[in-house]
Amino acid sequence: MNEQTPKKPNVTLAKYFGAVLIFMLVFNFILMPILQQRRVQEASYSHFLDALDKGIVKVVQLQTSEINYITEEDEIARVYKTGIIDDPTLVPTLREKGVQFGAVIPSKPNPLLSFLLSWILPIGMFALIGYFLRRNMMKQIGNMPGMTFGSKKTAKVYVADESSITFDDVAGQDEAKESLVEIIDYLENPLKYKEIGAKCPKGVLLVGPPGTGKTLIAKAVAGEANVPFFSIAGSEFVEMFVGRGAARVRELFEQAGKNAPCIVFIDEIDTIGKSRDGSLSTNDEREQTLNQLLTEMDGFGANKGVIILAATNRPEVLDPALLRPGRFDRQVPMELPDLQGRIDILKVHAKKVKLEGEIDFHLLARSTSGASGAQLANIINEGALRAVRMGRRAVTQGDLEEAIETVIAGQQKKNAIMSDEEKRVVAYHEIGHALVAAMQTHSAPVQKITIIPRTSGALGYTMQVEEQDKYLVSRTEAENRLATIAGGRAAEEIVFNEITTGAANDIEQMTQLARSMVTKYGMSDEFGMMGLSSGGNRYLGGGETMDCSPVTAQKVDEEVRRIIQEAQEKARSILKENEDVLHKLAAYLKETETITGEEFMKILES
Ligand code: ADP
Ligand code: MG
Ligand code: ZN
């Protein structure tokens, strides 16, 4: 929104009430009298006498030169007027007929009707117009939540009540739930933590692809802890009037402080928290807002009972300042659901619709590999819509299967859903890594393996030991690790006789490790303890520089290639020796999409 568009809502409000007032005045004191003025119609004296005879004359007004009268038939619409005739019998006749006569004709023939017309109708009309105006304005203002007329409310207040969302509404996501349980416990018993002197994490960042339930789980935390929930989306700050973003943040936290213990939820935080030094164009507005947010977060003592949750699907663009200790110091990954996760999510949403006959959730989940929670919720809804279209009163398995086609068809173009063949390749690739690792160390892969794409961008299985996790890595360990990394591509080669791009990250890792072994760790027979490179300071963004002659550099390259080739050979031979179990494990992983270390060992030893 730019500077010209925004109208201050308070000014508009005053204008609005002014307009109502003026209209009411004009309506009641000018329009109504005109409307209510009866048409005056000239009539003959005989018409007057006839009407008198029929007994339909209601009111007569005698004036000096004319007679005005109203008949029952035309009571509201007109007044008749006729010339005066010297008629001495007139007054007695009027009395005889019981006609009301005198000088004044009552101007309001029907008090109820007139009241309705002059007050109730316009008020009703204005209420209606006002309602639509307001709705429109709310949209124009950029959907600021809680931006009500005249009030200074900043964030939506989500007061936990009976109907509020709990963890039961969030299917799967067990790891996320686990790490949020502590937050809930803190909100419920802050004293327990205070006594010991433990500080609860001030900010928790929910990270994951769209539709994985980040917003949902944030609400569930509030529901579980039974505390107020203040939420605002990052985009709302940015679209707001110039100079308002920072003020909004201040108001939001002010309000939260008054309502502690409570949860402040900043959805889509990447819109304000984008890294500042990364882009060329600076956005002062956003920067001010971000600075205000950082200030507020620092200002909140850990024991104030305000927990800040935020969600993003682009953690990599966040300003590092946001992730510093005391700010969003805990990250909770929200991943796409695996087979069991999808079954659970489908069941949660299926409870909301009427079902008919046997529903095979397992089958539905199997054909939606890679779908997000939001997409699964959408599938159930599409199924229900289809049932309605078909004139049925409940949702059948067929409806849901059709719904998958509709929902997934749209997604498949975007490559969000993995094809069956892709799943097979990824399953073999991941098992390849894990099997090589297990056969070398004779121990279970520590982490679970999954073929659902992870937020990190890496394929499910991450190496068990990262360089920085361990102080000392032996040469054997380094070589084992190289073989493990090579295992993914090796499995593809053995099974499909074809290789894919899926190993790009592996290749990068392998090369880096093998090169370090030669140039830094003195782990090659060729060079021994000769330091060949220096630098590689990632904070300065510079790469490593070779400290050797071009001839040596060439030899280094050859040595690196030899180490990598050896690792590849080793991986291939391990997998060939264990081809049976490779097929068994891969088939299992493809089916369930996730395999724990325990399950892995069971199949391996069977
Ligand atoms: P995000 O904020 O991660 O983009 P949302 O929380 O907005 O995702 O999820 C959108 C909808 O998808 C939710 O309202 C819910 O209906 C459904 N959904 C997503 N994940 C889950 C889940 N794990 N369990 C149940 N429903 C889910
Ligand atoms: Mg969301
Ligand atoms: Zn790999």
Coordinates of N, CA, C and O in Angstrom, one line a residue, residues 64-119:
T64 N -62.4 29.7 5.9 CA -63.2 30.9 5.5 C -63.8 30.8 4.1 O -64.9 31.1 3.8
S65 N -62.9 30.3 3.1 CA -63.4 30.3 1.8 C -63.5 28.9 1.2 O -63.9 28.7 0.0
E66 N -63.1 27.9 1.9 CA -63.2 26.5 1.4 C -63.3 25.5 2.5 O -63.1 25.8 3.6
I67 N -63.7 24.3 2.0 CA -63.9 23.2 2.9 C -62.9 22.1 2.5 O -62.8 21.8 1.3
N68 N -62.0 21.7 3.5 CA -61.1 20.5 3.2 C -61.7 19.3 3.9 O -62.2 19.4 5.0
Y69 N -61.7 18.2 3.2 CA -62.2 17.0 3.8 C -61.4 15.7 3.4 O -60.9 15.7 2.3
I70 N -61.5 14.8 4.3 CA -60.8 13.5 4.0 C -61.8 12.4 4.0 O -62.7 12.4 4.9
T71 N -61.8 11.5 3.0 CA -62.7 10.4 3.1 C -62.0 9.1 3.5 O -60.8 9.0 3.4
E72 N -62.8 8.2 3.9 CA -62.2 6.9 4.4 C -61.4 6.2 3.3 O -60.4 5.6 3.5
E73 N -62.0 6.3 2.1 CA -61.4 5.6 0.9 C -60.0 6.1 0.6 O -59.1 5.4 0.2
D74 N -59.9 7.4 0.7 CA -58.6 8.1 0.3 C -57.8 8.7 1.4 O -57.1 9.6 1.3
E75 N -58.0 8.1 2.5 CA -57.5 8.7 3.8 C -56.1 9.2 3.7 O -55.8 10.4 4.1
I76 N -55.2 8.3 3.3 CA -53.8 8.7 3.3 C -53.4 9.5 2.1 O -52.6 10.5 2.3
A77 N -54.0 9.2 1.0 CA -53.4 9.8 -0.2 C -53.9 11.3 -0.5 O -53.1 12.1 -1.0
R78 N -55.1 11.6 -0.2 CA -55.5 12.9 -0.6 C -56.5 13.6 0.3 O -57.2 13.0 1.1
V79 N -56.5 14.9 0.1 CA -57.4 15.8 0.8 C -58.3 16.4 -0.3 O -57.7 16.9 -1.3
Y80 N -59.6 16.4 -0.1 CA -60.4 17.0 -1.1 C -60.7 18.5 -0.7 O -60.7 18.8 0.5
K81 N -60.8 19.3 -1.7 CA -61.2 20.7 -1.3 C -62.3 21.1 -2.2 O -62.4 20.8 -3.4
T82 N -63.2 21.8 -1.6 CA -64.4 22.3 -2.4 C -64.7 23.7 -1.9 O -64.4 24.1 -0.7
G83 N -65.4 24.5 -2.7 CA -65.8 25.9 -2.3 C -66.8 25.9 -1.2 O -67.5 24.9 -1.0
I84 N -66.9 27.0 -0.5 CA -67.9 27.0 0.6 C -69.2 27.6 0.0 O -69.2 28.4 -0.8
I85 N -70.2 27.0 0.5 CA -71.6 27.4 0.1 C -72.3 27.7 1.3 O -72.2 27.1 2.4
D86 N -73.1 28.8 1.3 CA -73.9 29.1 2.5 C -74.9 28.0 2.7 O -76.0 27.9 2.1
D87 N -74.6 27.2 3.6 CA -75.4 26.0 3.8 C -75.6 25.8 5.3 O -74.8 25.2 6.0
P88 N -76.7 26.3 5.9 CA -76.9 26.3 7.4 C -77.1 24.8 7.9 O -76.9 24.6 9.1
T89 N -77.4 23.9 7.0 CA -77.7 22.5 7.5 C -76.4 21.7 7.6 O -76.3 20.6 8.1
L90 N -75.3 22.3 7.2 CA -74.0 21.6 7.1 C -73.6 21.1 8.5 O -73.3 19.9 8.7
V91 N -73.5 22.1 9.4 CA -73.0 21.7 10.7 C -73.9 20.6 11.4 O -73.4 19.6 11.9
P92 N -75.2 20.8 11.4 CA -76.0 19.7 12.0 C -75.8 18.4 11.3 O -75.7 17.3 12.0
T93 N -75.7 18.4 9.9 CA -75.5 17.1 9.2 C -74.2 16.5 9.7 O -74.1 15.3 9.9
L94 N -73.1 17.3 9.8 CA -71.8 16.8 10.2 C -72.0 16.1 11.6 O -71.4 15.0 11.8
R95 N -72.7 16.8 12.5 CA -72.9 16.2 13.8 C -73.6 14.9 13.8 O -73.3 13.9 14.4
E96 N -74.6 14.9 12.9 CA -75.5 13.8 12.8 C -74.7 12.6 12.3 O -74.9 11.4 12.8
K97 N -73.8 12.8 11.3 CA -73.0 11.7 10.8 C -71.8 11.3 11.6 O -71.1 10.4 11.3
G98 N -71.7 12.1 12.7 CA -70.6 11.8 13.6 C -69.2 12.1 13.0 O -68.2 11.4 13.3
V99 N -69.2 13.1 12.1 CA -67.9 13.4 11.5 C -67.1 14.4 12.4 O -67.7 15.3 13.0
Q100 N -65.9 14.1 12.4 CA -65.0 15.0 13.2 C -64.7 16.3 12.4 O -64.3 16.2 11.2
F101 N -65.0 17.4 12.9 CA -64.8 18.6 12.1 C -64.2 19.7 13.0 O -64.3 19.8 14.2
G102 N -63.5 20.6 12.3 CA -62.8 21.7 13.0 C -61.8 22.4 12.1 O -62.1 22.5 10.9
A103 N -60.7 22.8 12.7 CA -59.8 23.6 11.9 C -58.5 22.9 11.4 O -57.9 23.2 10.5
V104 N -58.2 21.8 12.1 CA -56.9 21.2 11.8 C -57.1 19.8 11.3 O -57.9 19.0 11.8
I105 N -56.4 19.5 10.2 CA -56.4 18.1 9.8 C -55.1 17.4 10.3 O -54.0 17.9 10.1
P106 N -55.3 16.3 11.1 CA -54.1 15.7 11.6 C -53.2 15.3 10.5 O -53.6 14.7 9.5
S107 N -51.9 15.6 10.7 CA -51.0 15.3 9.7 C -50.5 13.9 9.7 O -49.9 13.4 8.7
K108 N -50.6 13.2 10.8 CA -50.1 11.8 10.8 C -51.2 10.8 11.0 O -51.6 10.5 12.1
P109 N -51.7 10.3 9.9 CA -52.8 9.4 9.9 C -52.5 8.1 10.6 O -53.4 7.5 11.2
N110 N -51.3 7.6 10.5 CA -51.0 6.3 11.1 C -49.7 6.4 11.9 O -48.6 6.3 11.3
P111 N -49.7 6.6 13.2 CA -48.5 6.9 13.9 C -47.5 5.7 13.8 O -46.3 5.9 13.7
L112 N -48.0 4.5 13.8 CA -47.1 3.3 13.8 C -46.4 3.3 12.5 O -45.1 3.2 12.4
L113 N -47.1 3.4 11.4 CA -46.5 3.4 10.0 C -45.5 4.5 9.9 O -44.4 4.3 9.4
S114 N -45.9 5.7 10.3 CA -45.0 6.8 10.2 C -43.7 6.6 11.0 O -42.6 7.0 10.5
F115 N -43.9 6.0 12.1 CA -42.7 5.8 13.0 C -41.7 4.8 12.3 O -40.5 5.0 12.2
L116 N -42.4 3.8 11.7 CA -41.6 2.8 11.0 C -40.8 3.4 9.8 O -39.6 3.2 9.7
L117 N -41.6 4.3 9.1 CA -41.0 4.9 7.9 C -39.9 5.8 8.2 O -38.8 5.9 7.6
S118 N -40.1 6.6 9.3 CA -39.1 7.7 9.5 C -38.0 7.3 10.4 O -36.9 7.9 10.3
W119 N -38.1 6.3 11.2 CA -37.0 5.9 12.1 C -36.4 4.5 11.8 O -35.2 4.3 11.6

